[in-house]
XYZ file of C-alpha atoms in Angstrom:
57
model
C 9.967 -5.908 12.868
C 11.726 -6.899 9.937
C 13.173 -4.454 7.031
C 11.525 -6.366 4.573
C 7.901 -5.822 6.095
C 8.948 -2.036 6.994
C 9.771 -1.026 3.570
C 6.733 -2.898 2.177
C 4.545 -0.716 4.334
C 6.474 2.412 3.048
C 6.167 1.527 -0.514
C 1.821 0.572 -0.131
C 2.040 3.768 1.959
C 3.895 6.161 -1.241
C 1.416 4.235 -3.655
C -1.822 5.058 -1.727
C -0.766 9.144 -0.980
C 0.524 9.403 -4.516
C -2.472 7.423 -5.522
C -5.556 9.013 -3.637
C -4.126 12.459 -3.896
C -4.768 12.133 -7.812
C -7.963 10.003 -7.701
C -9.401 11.191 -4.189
C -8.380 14.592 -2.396
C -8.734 16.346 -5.975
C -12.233 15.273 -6.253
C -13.117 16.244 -2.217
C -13.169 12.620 -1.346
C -11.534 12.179 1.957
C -13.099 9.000 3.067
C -12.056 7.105 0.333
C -8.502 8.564 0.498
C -8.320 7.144 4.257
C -9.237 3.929 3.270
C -6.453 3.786 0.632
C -3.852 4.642 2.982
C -5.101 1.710 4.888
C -5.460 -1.015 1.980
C -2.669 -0.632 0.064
C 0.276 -0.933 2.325
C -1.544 -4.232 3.781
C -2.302 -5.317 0.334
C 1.374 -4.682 -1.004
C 2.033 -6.474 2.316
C 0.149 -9.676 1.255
C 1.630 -9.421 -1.751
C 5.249 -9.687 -0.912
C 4.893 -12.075 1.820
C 2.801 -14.590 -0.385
C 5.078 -17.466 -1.927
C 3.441 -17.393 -4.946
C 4.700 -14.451 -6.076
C 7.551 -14.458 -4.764
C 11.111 -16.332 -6.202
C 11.711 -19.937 -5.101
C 14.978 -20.714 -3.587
């Protein structure tokens, strides 16, 4: 795997815990809190791998 897609997962990953611990496991609400950890670090994913958002060489 490359480091590029690795540390994208990591950072989606940090963002959902730090993320759904505020908005969902205060509030009781583990189902939503699993489904963040699985969006975000595909959607940060998407988001670094898509050429428009990314720098042109």
């Amino acid at each position: 795997m490359n480091s590029s897609i690795i540390q994208s997962l990591a950072i989606g990953l940090a963002i959902a815990v730090i993320w759904g611990y505020f908005a969902d496991l205060r509030n009781g609400e583990v189902g939503w809190f699993i489904g963040r950890l699985i969006f975000m670090p595909l959607f940060v994913l998407l988001i670094s791998n898509y050429k428009w958002f990314t720098k042109s060489k």
